[in-house]
Amino acid sequence: MVDRLLIAGNWKMNLDKAGAIELTNALTKSQSTFKEVDVAVFPPSLWLTEVGDLIGSDNIKLGGQDCHEELEGAHTGDISAKMLKDVGCDYVIVGHSERRTNHFETNETIKKKVLVSIQCNLCPIVCIGETWDERNKGTAISTVSFQLKESIPDELDSHQFIIAYEPVWAIGSGKTPTFNDIEEMHSSIKETILTINPKADKVRILYGGSVKPENAAEIFNLENVGGALVGGASLSATDFSQIISIAGAKN
Ligand code: PGA
């Protein structure tokens, strides 16, 4: 479905400056093995410049963990898509469940963030996913379809955006859906995307939520899985590089 898998490392609010530099240096040492895979890291915004200067290569790209829905203005503490582009980002994560929960972000806000990112030449990684309650009630698929319909603008091409399916209950918990459930969800996401964006038939759909070297191979073998959004395991250069090699072996 897609040419190359994308392995994205979301560092969240972790690592001090020295730790971010150490992790980046360790990753750049293994980057000659990253050729068959697209790799991106999402450091805390304070360390974007340092990390960007160190990676300085085509093999590892840089991304922001969030952006404001407006281009600029009186928004104390926020960061714009334009600023992320200015410091060398190619990607931005929008609508992560931690932002939806902790900052009460709505699908409507997320849609605006997608549009402003594209306007700034960033590729948004739009996160969607059901809660444990919704999975148990049998409404996971309808919840995710609703999020997609409300947060993805229409008339987008495959290369302009990326989806990350991240079940909320799988994030940082060590639990994952069954491989069948992941495959079923990814195929439903693809169907929904095509109803909104008929030209987006090659859109990448990442899986996220407790991805580690032990489960990566099986996840990457599933139909319509275009890579992974990795949290905890991206803080270890060894684990993250291993996940990248597993993805490379699949390509
Ligand atoms: P996790 O986080 O890999 O630690 O579960 C994934 C994410 O939140 O993007």
mmCIF file of C-alpha atoms and ligand atoms in Angstrom:
data_model
loop_
_atom_site.group_PDB
_atom_site.id
_atom_site.type_symbol
_atom_site.label_atom_id
_atom_site.label_comp_id
_atom_site.label_asym_id
_atom_site.label_seq_id
_atom_site.Cartn_x
_atom_site.Cartn_y
_atom_site.Cartn_z
ATOM 1 C CA MET A 1 0.000 0.000 0.000
ATOM 2 C CA VAL A 2 2.744 2.517 0.929
ATOM 3 C CA ASP A 3 6.308 2.477 -0.342
ATOM 4 C CA ARG A 4 8.143 2.873 2.950
ATOM 5 C CA LEU A 5 7.189 2.504 6.575
ATOM 6 C CA LEU A 6 7.522 5.520 8.878
ATOM 7 C CA ILE A 7 8.852 4.989 12.383
ATOM 8 C CA ALA A 8 8.138 8.050 14.506
ATOM 9 C CA GLY A 9 9.564 8.488 18.012
ATOM 10 C CA ASN A 10 7.434 10.628 20.327
ATOM 11 C CA TRP A 11 9.654 11.620 23.251
ATOM 12 C CA LYS A 12 6.774 13.437 25.002
ATOM 13 C CA MET A 13 7.797 15.512 28.070
ATOM 14 C CA ASN A 14 10.896 13.440 28.745
ATOM 15 C CA LEU A 15 14.668 14.014 28.720
ATOM 16 C CA ASP A 16 16.663 17.023 29.778
ATOM 17 C CA LYS A 17 18.913 18.723 27.228
ATOM 18 C CA ALA A 18 21.870 16.437 27.926
ATOM 19 C CA GLY A 19 19.604 13.369 27.650
ATOM 20 C CA ALA A 20 18.123 14.561 24.347
ATOM 21 C CA ILE A 21 21.620 15.126 22.945
ATOM 22 C CA GLU A 22 22.804 11.718 24.154
ATOM 23 C CA LEU A 23 19.833 9.908 22.598
ATOM 24 C CA THR A 24 20.223 11.809 19.314
ATOM 25 C CA ASN A 25 23.939 10.996 19.150
ATOM 26 C CA ALA A 26 23.212 7.325 19.739
ATOM 27 C CA LEU A 27 20.578 7.327 16.969
ATOM 28 C CA THR A 28 22.794 9.106 14.464
ATOM 29 C CA LYS A 29 25.424 6.404 15.005
ATOM 30 C CA SER A 30 23.001 3.731 13.770
ATOM 31 C CA GLN A 31 21.434 5.839 11.034
ATOM 32 C CA SER A 32 23.317 4.203 8.173
ATOM 33 C CA THR A 33 20.969 1.239 8.749
ATOM 34 C CA PHE A 34 17.850 3.434 8.441
ATOM 35 C CA LYS A 35 17.902 3.558 4.635
ATOM 36 C CA GLU A 36 14.811 1.518 3.834
ATOM 37 C CA VAL A 37 12.621 3.289 6.372
ATOM 38 C CA ASP A 38 11.461 6.845 7.052
ATOM 39 C CA VAL A 39 12.447 7.842 10.580
ATOM 40 C CA ALA A 40 11.398 10.897 12.565
ATOM 41 C CA VAL A 41 11.895 12.054 16.141
ATOM 42 C CA PHE A 42 9.610 14.368 18.121
ATOM 43 C CA PRO A 43 11.633 15.898 20.965
ATOM 44 C CA PRO A 44 10.230 18.401 23.478
ATOM 45 C CA SER A 45 10.059 21.720 21.598
ATOM 46 C CA LEU A 46 12.803 23.304 23.729
ATOM 47 C CA TRP A 47 15.327 20.806 22.337
ATOM 48 C CA LEU A 48 14.228 20.893 18.671
ATOM 49 C CA THR A 49 17.080 23.111 17.541
ATOM 50 C CA GLU A 50 19.803 21.070 19.282
ATOM 51 C CA VAL A 51 18.389 17.776 18.046
ATOM 52 C CA GLY A 52 17.872 19.173 14.529
ATOM 53 C CA ASP A 53 21.487 20.387 14.374
ATOM 54 C CA LEU A 54 22.761 16.969 15.425
ATOM 55 C CA ILE A 55 20.670 14.864 13.065
ATOM 56 C CA GLY A 56 21.342 17.244 10.163
ATOM 57 C CA SER A 57 20.788 14.424 7.656
ATOM 58 C CA ASP A 58 18.179 13.007 5.342
ATOM 59 C CA ASN A 59 17.887 9.777 7.304
ATOM 60 C CA ILE A 60 16.231 11.178 10.416
ATOM 61 C CA LYS A 61 13.580 13.880 10.221
ATOM 62 C CA LEU A 62 12.363 16.236 12.917
ATOM 63 C CA GLY A 63 8.831 16.828 14.166
ATOM 64 C CA GLY A 64 6.907 18.835 16.744
ATOM 65 C CA GLN A 65 4.610 17.215 19.320
ATOM 66 C CA ASP A 66 1.822 19.756 18.786
ATOM 67 C CA CYS A 67 1.095 23.166 17.259
ATOM 68 C CA HIS A 68 -1.480 25.889 17.783
ATOM 69 C CA GLU A 69 -4.405 26.051 15.365
ATOM 70 C CA GLU A 70 -3.549 29.630 14.367
ATOM 71 C CA LEU A 71 -0.499 30.849 12.482
ATOM 72 C CA GLU A 72 0.547 33.388 15.129
ATOM 73 C CA GLY A 73 -0.868 35.710 17.755
ATOM 74 C CA ALA A 74 -1.576 36.247 21.440
ATOM 75 C CA HIS A 75 -1.407 32.652 22.682
ATOM 76 C CA THR A 76 0.906 32.557 25.688
ATOM 77 C CA GLY A 77 2.872 29.346 25.957
ATOM 78 C CA ASP A 78 1.841 27.987 22.554
ATOM 79 C CA ILE A 79 3.949 27.110 19.523
ATOM 80 C CA SER A 80 2.909 27.651 15.896
ATOM 81 C CA ALA A 81 3.335 25.377 12.904
ATOM 82 C CA LYS A 82 5.295 28.188 11.275
ATOM 83 C CA MET A 83 7.823 28.159 14.154
ATOM 84 C CA LEU A 84 8.182 24.378 13.902
ATOM 85 C CA LYS A 85 8.928 24.720 10.196
ATOM 86 C CA ASP A 86 11.404 27.498 10.950
ATOM 87 C CA VAL A 87 13.480 25.226 13.221
ATOM 88 C CA GLY A 88 13.587 22.471 10.609
ATOM 89 C CA CYS A 89 10.567 20.265 11.318
ATOM 90 C CA ASP A 90 8.912 18.221 8.566
ATOM 91 C CA TYR A 91 6.177 16.687 10.716
ATOM 92 C CA VAL A 92 3.870 17.610 13.581
ATOM 93 C CA ILE A 93 1.747 15.352 15.775
ATOM 94 C CA VAL A 94 -1.789 16.671 16.237
ATOM 95 C CA GLY A 95 -4.662 15.379 18.351
ATOM 96 C CA HIS A 96 -2.630 13.007 20.494
ATOM 97 C CA SER A 97 -4.934 11.531 23.141
ATOM 98 C CA GLU A 98 -2.852 13.188 25.874
ATOM 99 C CA ARG A 99 -3.638 16.569 24.257
ATOM 100 C CA ARG A 100 -7.307 15.650 23.789
ATOM 101 C CA THR A 101 -7.566 14.652 27.466
ATOM 102 C CA ASN A 102 -5.227 17.077 29.244
ATOM 103 C CA HIS A 103 -5.917 20.113 27.063
ATOM 104 C CA PHE A 104 -9.528 19.332 26.109
ATOM 105 C CA GLU A 105 -8.769 19.430 22.394
ATOM 106 C CA THR A 106 -11.773 18.815 20.165
ATOM 107 C CA ASN A 107 -11.937 17.319 16.686
ATOM 108 C CA GLU A 108 -12.786 20.803 15.422
ATOM 109 C CA THR A 109 -9.550 22.239 16.872
ATOM 110 C CA ILE A 110 -7.573 19.318 15.493
ATOM 111 C CA LYS A 111 -8.959 19.926 12.004
ATOM 112 C CA LYS A 112 -7.736 23.540 12.197
ATOM 113 C CA LYS A 113 -4.300 22.288 13.304
ATOM 114 C CA VAL A 114 -4.181 19.941 10.310
ATOM 115 C CA LEU A 115 -4.975 22.824 7.951
ATOM 116 C CA VAL A 116 -2.451 25.221 9.476
ATOM 117 C CA SER A 117 0.273 22.525 9.410
ATOM 118 C CA ILE A 118 -0.302 21.852 5.734
ATOM 119 C CA GLN A 119 -0.274 25.593 5.079
ATOM 120 C CA CYS A 120 3.215 25.691 6.697
ATOM 121 C CA ASN A 121 4.485 22.699 4.681
ATOM 122 C CA LEU A 122 4.457 20.341 7.624
ATOM 123 C CA CYS A 123 2.966 16.875 7.397
ATOM 124 C CA PRO A 124 0.492 16.411 10.269
ATOM 125 C CA ILE A 125 0.284 13.026 12.001
ATOM 126 C CA VAL A 126 -3.320 12.973 13.155
ATOM 127 C CA CYS A 127 -3.944 10.721 16.169
ATOM 128 C CA ILE A 128 -7.224 8.960 16.737
ATOM 129 C CA GLY A 129 -8.228 6.050 18.947
ATOM 130 C CA GLU A 130 -10.865 4.638 21.262
ATOM 131 C CA THR A 131 -10.914 4.341 25.049
ATOM 132 C CA TRP A 132 -11.059 0.986 26.848
ATOM 133 C CA ASP A 133 -14.750 1.577 27.567
ATOM 134 C CA GLU A 134 -15.502 2.171 23.902
ATOM 135 C CA ARG A 135 -13.562 -0.972 22.899
ATOM 136 C CA ASN A 136 -15.549 -2.999 25.463
ATOM 137 C CA LYS A 137 -18.881 -1.576 24.390
ATOM 138 C CA GLY A 138 -18.121 -2.534 20.777
ATOM 139 C CA THR A 139 -18.020 1.087 19.594
ATOM 140 C CA ALA A 140 -14.292 1.341 18.785
ATOM 141 C CA ILE A 141 -14.790 1.443 15.016
ATOM 142 C CA SER A 142 -17.623 3.986 15.111
ATOM 143 C CA THR A 143 -15.695 6.200 17.573
ATOM 144 C CA VAL A 144 -12.626 6.264 15.353
ATOM 145 C CA SER A 145 -14.684 6.867 12.173
ATOM 146 C CA PHE A 146 -16.385 9.797 13.864
ATOM 147 C CA GLN A 147 -13.024 11.277 14.934
ATOM 148 C CA LEU A 148 -11.748 10.940 11.379
ATOM 149 C CA LYS A 149 -14.807 12.506 9.780
ATOM 150 C CA GLU A 150 -14.683 15.446 12.183
ATOM 151 C CA SER A 151 -10.927 16.077 12.190
ATOM 152 C CA ILE A 152 -9.691 15.373 8.662
ATOM 153 C CA PRO A 153 -10.285 18.078 6.051
ATOM 154 C CA ASP A 154 -11.392 16.910 2.635
ATOM 155 C CA GLU A 155 -9.552 17.125 -0.683
ATOM 156 C CA LEU A 156 -6.205 15.998 0.744
ATOM 157 C CA ASP A 157 -3.713 13.827 -1.121
ATOM 158 C CA SER A 158 -2.017 10.782 0.410
ATOM 159 C CA HIS A 159 1.305 12.560 0.975
ATOM 160 C CA GLN A 160 -0.204 15.588 2.767
ATOM 161 C CA PHE A 161 -1.128 13.860 6.024
ATOM 162 C CA ILE A 162 -0.596 10.717 8.096
ATOM 163 C CA ILE A 163 -2.956 8.954 10.485
ATOM 164 C CA ALA A 164 -1.859 7.331 13.731
ATOM 165 C CA TYR A 165 -4.292 4.844 15.231
ATOM 166 C CA GLU A 166 -3.528 4.837 18.941
ATOM 167 C CA PRO A 167 -6.007 3.094 21.230
ATOM 168 C CA VAL A 168 -5.980 5.306 24.356
ATOM 169 C CA TRP A 169 -5.808 2.249 26.651
ATOM 170 C CA ALA A 170 -2.748 0.870 24.830
ATOM 171 C CA ILE A 171 -0.626 4.010 25.271
ATOM 172 C CA GLY A 172 2.116 3.444 27.825
ATOM 173 C CA SER A 173 0.247 0.471 29.314
ATOM 174 C CA GLY A 174 2.118 -2.458 27.785
ATOM 175 C CA LYS A 175 -1.244 -3.672 26.386
ATOM 176 C CA THR A 176 -2.068 -3.838 22.690
ATOM 177 C CA PRO A 177 -5.177 -4.827 20.754
ATOM 178 C CA THR A 178 -5.082 -8.254 19.105
ATOM 179 C CA PHE A 179 -3.415 -8.260 15.690
ATOM 180 C CA ASN A 180 -6.851 -8.949 14.172
ATOM 181 C CA ASP A 181 -8.299 -5.914 15.909
ATOM 182 C CA ILE A 182 -5.455 -3.709 14.636
ATOM 183 C CA GLU A 183 -5.942 -4.991 11.091
ATOM 184 C CA GLU A 184 -9.706 -4.546 11.267
ATOM 185 C CA MET A 185 -9.328 -0.978 12.541
ATOM 186 C CA HIS A 186 -6.717 -0.024 9.933
ATOM 187 C CA SER A 187 -8.893 -1.306 7.126
ATOM 188 C CA SER A 188 -11.893 0.600 8.480
ATOM 189 C CA ILE A 189 -9.746 3.767 8.807
ATOM 190 C CA LYS A 190 -8.687 3.415 5.190
ATOM 191 C CA GLU A 191 -12.296 3.028 4.055
ATOM 192 C CA THR A 192 -13.388 6.103 6.012
ATOM 193 C CA ILE A 193 -10.463 8.169 4.718
ATOM 194 C CA LEU A 194 -11.360 7.265 1.155
ATOM 195 C CA THR A 195 -14.922 8.490 1.660
ATOM 196 C CA ILE A 196 -13.539 11.852 2.836
ATOM 197 C CA ASN A 197 -10.513 12.014 0.503
ATOM 198 C CA PRO A 198 -10.881 9.813 -2.578
ATOM 199 C CA LYS A 199 -7.362 10.801 -3.695
ATOM 200 C CA ALA A 200 -5.732 9.639 -0.449
ATOM 201 C CA ASP A 201 -5.530 5.943 -1.327
ATOM 202 C CA LYS A 202 -1.874 5.716 -0.262
ATOM 203 C CA VAL A 203 -2.195 7.547 3.041
ATOM 204 C CA ARG A 204 0.057 6.105 5.729
ATOM 205 C CA ILE A 205 -1.741 4.710 8.761
ATOM 206 C CA LEU A 206 0.634 4.217 11.686
ATOM 207 C CA TYR A 207 -0.149 2.053 14.681
ATOM 208 C CA GLY A 208 0.771 3.445 18.119
ATOM 209 C CA GLY A 209 0.414 2.129 21.658
ATOM 210 C CA SER A 210 3.052 -0.011 23.410
ATOM 211 C CA VAL A 211 5.042 -0.787 20.257
ATOM 212 C CA LYS A 212 8.340 -2.450 21.163
ATOM 213 C CA PRO A 213 10.929 -4.658 19.461
ATOM 214 C CA GLU A 214 9.039 -7.773 20.666
ATOM 215 C CA ASN A 215 5.769 -6.975 18.846
ATOM 216 C CA ALA A 216 6.987 -4.767 15.969
ATOM 217 C CA ALA A 217 7.460 -7.495 13.339
ATOM 218 C CA GLU A 218 3.929 -8.827 13.711
ATOM 219 C CA ILE A 219 2.442 -5.331 13.677
ATOM 220 C CA PHE A 220 4.373 -4.313 10.532
ATOM 221 C CA ASN A 221 3.171 -7.438 8.744
ATOM 222 C CA LEU A 222 -0.467 -6.450 9.136
ATOM 223 C CA GLU A 223 -2.424 -5.152 6.169
ATOM 224 C CA ASN A 224 -2.623 -1.330 5.949
ATOM 225 C CA VAL A 225 -0.051 -0.683 8.698
ATOM 226 C CA GLY A 226 2.285 2.018 7.379
ATOM 227 C CA GLY A 227 4.610 2.248 10.369
ATOM 228 C CA ALA A 228 4.494 3.089 14.059
ATOM 229 C CA LEU A 229 4.244 5.995 16.448
ATOM 230 C CA VAL A 230 6.462 4.901 19.312
ATOM 231 C CA GLY A 231 6.456 6.515 22.763
ATOM 232 C CA GLY A 232 8.290 4.760 25.606
ATOM 233 C CA ALA A 233 10.494 2.577 23.396
ATOM 234 C CA SER A 234 11.715 5.628 21.437
ATOM 235 C CA LEU A 235 13.553 6.838 24.559
ATOM 236 C CA SER A 236 15.970 3.909 24.239
ATOM 237 C CA ALA A 237 18.306 4.191 21.234
ATOM 238 C CA THR A 238 18.693 0.397 21.244
ATOM 239 C CA ASP A 239 14.965 -0.364 21.224
ATOM 240 C CA PHE A 240 14.130 2.387 18.728
ATOM 241 C CA SER A 241 16.909 1.325 16.333
ATOM 242 C CA GLN A 242 15.746 -2.267 16.639
ATOM 243 C CA ILE A 243 12.172 -1.292 15.718
ATOM 244 C CA ILE A 244 13.566 0.614 12.716
ATOM 245 C CA SER A 245 15.603 -2.434 11.580
ATOM 246 C CA ILE A 246 12.514 -4.642 11.902
ATOM 247 C CA ALA A 247 10.598 -2.166 9.715
ATOM 248 C CA GLY A 248 13.500 -2.144 7.233
ATOM 249 C CA ALA A 249 13.460 -5.926 7.027
ATOM 250 C CA LYS A 250 9.769 -5.758 6.093
ATOM 251 C CA ASN A 251 10.428 -3.324 3.224
HETATM 252 P P1 PGA B 1 3.783 4.264 23.948
HETATM 253 O O1 PGA B 1 3.216 5.688 23.450
HETATM 254 O O2 PGA B 1 4.590 3.681 22.828
HETATM 255 O O3 PGA B 1 4.602 4.592 25.158
HETATM 256 O O4 PGA B 1 2.598 3.431 24.278
HETATM 257 C C1 PGA B 1 2.753 5.874 22.144
HETATM 258 C C2 PGA B 1 2.280 7.297 21.958
HETATM 259 O O5 PGA B 1 1.669 7.856 22.875
HETATM 260 O O6 PGA B 1 2.501 7.908 20.895
#
